[in-house]
mmCIF file with all atom_site columns, C-alpha atoms in Angstrom:
data_model
loop_
_atom_site.group_PDB
_atom_site.id
_atom_site.type_symbol
_atom_site.label_atom_id
_atom_site.label_alt_id
_atom_site.label_comp_id
_atom_site.label_asym_id
_atom_site.label_entity_id
_atom_site.label_seq_id
_atom_site.pdbx_PDB_ins_code
_atom_site.Cartn_x
_atom_site.Cartn_y
_atom_site.Cartn_z
_atom_site.occupancy
_atom_site.B_iso_or_equiv
_atom_site.pdbx_formal_charge
_atom_site.auth_seq_id
_atom_site.auth_comp_id
_atom_site.auth_asym_id
_atom_site.auth_atom_id
_atom_site.pdbx_PDB_model_num
ATOM 1  C CA . MET C 1 1  ? -40.992 -93.190  -103.636 1.00 0.00 ? 788 MET C CA 1
ATOM 2  C CA . ILE C 1 2  ? -37.554 -94.066  -104.991 1.00 0.00 ? 789 ILE C CA 1
ATOM 3  C CA . ASN C 1 3  ? -39.090 -96.605  -107.369 1.00 0.00 ? 790 ASN C CA 1
ATOM 4  C CA . LEU C 1 4  ? -41.615 -94.043  -108.594 1.00 0.00 ? 791 LEU C CA 1
ATOM 5  C CA . PHE C 1 5  ? -38.786 -91.550  -109.138 1.00 0.00 ? 792 PHE C CA 1
ATOM 6  C CA . ASN C 1 6  ? -37.006 -94.203  -111.214 1.00 0.00 ? 793 ASN C CA 1
ATOM 7  C CA . LEU C 1 7  ? -39.891 -93.984  -113.721 1.00 0.00 ? 794 LEU C CA 1
ATOM 8  C CA . VAL C 1 8  ? -38.939 -90.422  -114.710 1.00 0.00 ? 795 VAL C CA 1
ATOM 9  C CA . PRO C 1 9  ? -38.141 -90.762  -118.434 1.00 0.00 ? 796 PRO C CA 1
ATOM 10 C CA . VAL C 1 10 ? -34.814 -88.931  -118.409 1.00 0.00 ? 797 VAL C CA 1
ATOM 11 C CA . TRP C 1 11 ? -31.108 -89.792  -118.577 1.00 0.00 ? 798 TRP C CA 1
ATOM 12 C CA . GLN C 1 12 ? -30.340 -93.372  -117.480 1.00 0.00 ? 799 GLN C CA 1
ATOM 13 C CA . LEU C 1 13 ? -33.377 -94.015  -115.315 1.00 0.00 ? 800 LEU C CA 1
ATOM 14 C CA . ASP C 1 14 ? -35.639 -96.969  -116.125 1.00 0.00 ? 801 ASP C CA 1
ATOM 15 C CA . GLY C 1 15 ? -38.399 -94.673  -117.358 1.00 0.00 ? 802 GLY C CA 1
ATOM 16 C CA . SER C 1 16 ? -36.104 -93.390  -120.094 1.00 0.00 ? 803 SER C CA 1
ATOM 17 C CA . ARG C 1 17 ? -35.205 -96.893  -121.169 1.00 0.00 ? 804 ARG C CA 1
ATOM 18 C CA . ALA C 1 18 ? -38.890 -97.793  -121.344 1.00 0.00 ? 805 ALA C CA 1
ATOM 19 C CA . PHE C 1 19 ? -39.719 -94.673  -123.379 1.00 0.00 ? 806 PHE C CA 1
ATOM 20 C CA . HIS C 1 20 ? -37.290 -95.790  -126.076 1.00 0.00 ? 807 HIS C CA 1
ATOM 21 C CA . ALA C 1 21 ? -39.613 -98.744  -126.761 1.00 0.00 ? 808 ALA C CA 1
ATOM 22 C CA . LEU C 1 22 ? -42.814 -96.661  -126.983 1.00 0.00 ? 809 LEU C CA 1
ATOM 23 C CA . ASP C 1 23 ? -44.303 -94.819  -129.937 1.00 0.00 ? 810 ASP C CA 1
ATOM 24 C CA . ALA C 1 24 ? -46.030 -91.411  -129.684 1.00 0.00 ? 811 ALA C CA 1
ATOM 25 C CA . PRO C 1 25 ? -49.584 -92.571  -128.784 1.00 0.00 ? 812 PRO C CA 1
ATOM 26 C CA . MET C 1 26 ? -48.192 -94.891  -126.116 1.00 0.00 ? 813 MET C CA 1
ATOM 27 C CA . ARG C 1 27 ? -46.139 -92.062  -124.643 1.00 0.00 ? 814 ARG C CA 1
ATOM 28 C CA . TRP C 1 28 ? -49.238 -89.881  -124.430 1.00 0.00 ? 815 TRP C CA 1
ATOM 29 C CA . GLY C 1 29 ? -50.977 -92.787  -122.694 1.00 0.00 ? 816 GLY C CA 1
ATOM 30 C CA . ILE C 1 30 ? -48.250 -92.687  -120.034 1.00 0.00 ? 817 ILE C CA 1
ATOM 31 C CA . VAL C 1 31 ? -48.834 -88.940  -119.636 1.00 0.00 ? 818 VAL C CA 1
ATOM 32 C CA . LEU C 1 32 ? -52.572 -89.537  -119.163 1.00 0.00 ? 819 LEU C CA 1
ATOM 33 C CA . ALA C 1 33 ? -51.914 -92.340  -116.675 1.00 0.00 ? 820 ALA C CA 1
ATOM 34 C CA . CYS C 1 34 ? -49.655 -90.034  -114.641 1.00 0.00 ? 821 CYS C CA 1
ATOM 35 C CA . GLY C 1 35 ? -52.344 -87.361  -114.670 1.00 0.00 ? 822 GLY C CA 1
ATOM 36 C CA . LEU C 1 36 ? -55.022 -89.798  -113.564 1.00 0.00 ? 823 LEU C CA 1
ATOM 37 C CA . ALA C 1 37 ? -52.820 -91.251  -110.835 1.00 0.00 ? 824 ALA C CA 1
ATOM 38 C CA . PHE C 1 38 ? -51.990 -87.735  -109.611 1.00 0.00 ? 825 PHE C CA 1
ATOM 39 C CA . TRP C 1 39 ? -55.670 -86.811  -109.574 1.00 0.00 ? 826 TRP C CA 1
ATOM 40 C CA . ILE C 1 40 ? -56.430 -89.855  -107.417 1.00 0.00 ? 827 ILE C CA 1
ATOM 41 C CA . THR C 1 41 ? -53.409 -89.902  -105.087 1.00 0.00 ? 828 THR C CA 1
ATOM 42 C CA . ARG C 1 42 ? -52.071 -86.307  -105.147 1.00 0.00 ? 829 ARG C CA 1
ATOM 43 C CA . SER C 1 43 ? -48.505 -87.641  -105.125 1.00 0.00 ? 830 SER C CA 1
ATOM 44 C CA . PRO C 1 44 ? -46.275 -84.715  -106.199 1.00 0.00 ? 831 PRO C CA 1
ATOM 45 C CA . LEU C 1 45 ? -43.714 -87.058  -107.721 1.00 0.00 ? 832 LEU C CA 1
ATOM 46 C CA . LEU C 1 46 ? -46.242 -87.954  -110.424 1.00 0.00 ? 833 LEU C CA 1
ATOM 47 C CA . VAL C 1 47 ? -46.102 -84.323  -111.586 1.00 0.00 ? 834 VAL C CA 1
ATOM 48 C CA . VAL C 1 48 ? -42.377 -84.783  -112.218 1.00 0.00 ? 835 VAL C CA 1
ATOM 49 C CA . VAL C 1 49 ? -42.860 -88.101  -114.027 1.00 0.00 ? 836 VAL C CA 1
ATOM 50 C CA . GLY C 1 50 ? -45.745 -86.716  -116.094 1.00 0.00 ? 837 GLY C CA 1
ATOM 51 C CA . GLY C 1 51 ? -44.011 -83.430  -116.854 1.00 0.00 ? 838 GLY C CA 1
ATOM 52 C CA . VAL C 1 52 ? -40.893 -85.091  -118.197 1.00 0.00 ? 839 VAL C CA 1
ATOM 53 C CA . ALA C 1 53 ? -43.089 -87.590  -120.063 1.00 0.00 ? 840 ALA C CA 1
ATOM 54 C CA . ILE C 1 54 ? -44.803 -84.666  -121.847 1.00 0.00 ? 841 ILE C CA 1
ATOM 55 C CA . TRP C 1 55 ? -41.415 -83.357  -122.926 1.00 0.00 ? 842 TRP C CA 1
ATOM 56 C CA . ARG C 1 56 ? -40.353 -86.811  -124.129 1.00 0.00 ? 843 ARG C CA 1
ATOM 57 C CA . ALA C 1 57 ? -43.661 -87.377  -125.970 1.00 0.00 ? 844 ALA C CA 1
ATOM 58 C CA . PHE C 1 58 ? -42.792 -84.503  -128.320 1.00 0.00 ? 845 PHE C CA 1
ATOM 59 C CA . GLN C 1 59 ? -39.417 -85.969  -129.272 1.00 0.00 ? 846 GLN C CA 1
ATOM 60 C CA . ARG C 1 60 ? -39.204 -87.684  -132.636 1.00 0.00 ? 847 ARG C CA 1
ATOM 61 C CA . GLU C 1 61 ? -37.110 -90.713  -131.703 1.00 0.00 ? 848 GLU C CA 1
ATOM 62 C CA . GLN C 1 62 ? -40.112 -93.053  -131.619 1.00 0.00 ? 849 GLN C CA 1
ATOM 63 C CA . GLN C 1 63 ? -40.279 -96.307  -133.454 1.00 0.00 ? 850 GLN C CA 1
ATOM 64 C CA . ARG C 1 64 ? -42.883 -99.029  -133.449 1.00 0.00 ? 851 ARG C CA 1
ATOM 65 C CA . GLY C 1 65 ? -44.279 -99.322  -129.928 1.00 0.00 ? 852 GLY C CA 1
ATOM 66 C CA . ASP C 1 66 ? -44.001 -102.344 -127.668 1.00 0.00 ? 853 ASP C CA 1
ATOM 67 C CA . VAL C 1 67 ? -47.301 -103.191 -125.951 1.00 0.00 ? 854 VAL C CA 1
ATOM 68 C CA . ARG C 1 68 ? -45.669 -105.255 -123.209 1.00 0.00 ? 855 ARG C CA 1
ATOM 69 C CA . THR C 1 69 ? -43.475 -102.319 -122.179 1.00 0.00 ? 856 THR C CA 1
ATOM 70 C CA . LEU C 1 70 ? -46.510 -100.025 -122.156 1.00 0.00 ? 857 LEU C CA 1
ATOM 71 C CA . LEU C 1 71 ? -48.510 -102.369 -119.931 1.00 0.00 ? 858 LEU C CA 1
ATOM 72 C CA . THR C 1 72 ? -45.577 -102.820 -117.561 1.00 0.00 ? 859 THR C CA 1
ATOM 73 C CA . PHE C 1 73 ? -45.077 -99.045  -117.297 1.00 0.00 ? 860 PHE C CA 1
ATOM 74 C CA . LEU C 1 74 ? -48.799 -98.469  -116.667 1.00 0.00 ? 861 LEU C CA 1
ATOM 75 C CA . GLY C 1 75 ? -48.855 -101.191 -114.030 1.00 0.00 ? 862 GLY C CA 1
ATOM 76 C CA . LEU C 1 76 ? -45.865 -99.666  -112.272 1.00 0.00 ? 863 LEU C CA 1
ATOM 77 C CA . ILE C 1 77 ? -47.469 -96.218  -112.259 1.00 0.00 ? 864 ILE C CA 1
ATOM 78 C CA . ALA C 1 78 ? -50.659 -97.654  -110.794 1.00 0.00 ? 865 ALA C CA 1
ATOM 79 C CA . SER C 1 79 ? -49.015 -99.781  -108.123 1.00 0.00 ? 866 SER C CA 1
ATOM 80 C CA . LEU C 1 80 ? -46.223 -97.408  -107.095 1.00 0.00 ? 867 LEU C CA 1
ATOM 81 C CA . SER C 1 81 ? -48.529 -94.402  -106.795 1.00 0.00 ? 868 SER C CA 1
ATOM 82 C CA . TRP C 1 82 ? -51.077 -96.430  -104.818 1.00 0.00 ? 869 TRP C CA 1
ATOM 83 C CA . MET C 1 83 ? -48.629 -97.959  -102.308 1.00 0.00 ? 870 MET C CA 1
ATOM 84 C CA . PRO C 1 84 ? -47.883 -94.770  -100.289 1.00 0.00 ? 871 PRO C CA 1
ATOM 85 C CA . THR C 1 85 ? -51.611 -94.335  -99.636  1.00 0.00 ? 872 THR C CA 1
ATOM 86 C CA . LEU C 1 86 ? -51.812 -97.641  -97.759  1.00 0.00 ? 873 LEU C CA 1
ATOM 87 C CA . PRO C 1 87 ? -51.895 -97.451  -93.975  1.00 0.00 ? 874 PRO C CA 1
ATOM 88 C CA . VAL C 1 88 ? -48.711 -98.471  -92.206  1.00 0.00 ? 875 VAL C CA 1
ATOM 89 C CA . LEU C 1 89 ? -49.022 -101.599 -90.092  1.00 0.00 ? 876 LEU C CA 1
ATOM 90 C CA . ARG C 1 90 ? -47.371 -101.331 -86.688  1.00 0.00 ? 877 ARG C CA 1
#
């Protein structure tokens, strides 16, 4: 959960650093990925990540987007939201 929280695109968290490398359509792709992951997993932390991502998608600081950063961010959303749903081995 701490790693998923680190994807919130605000202040000095890693999500904010990644958003600096994304253009507007890529940022909206992150918002859609958060929504889809929330719909599947119902993890409330994805609402925070997606909500802040919506706010950041409207900001005009975008430059040319980096596809590698986008794919890494999407992969992290998918894997980190899926991991808490796995059964715990005892």
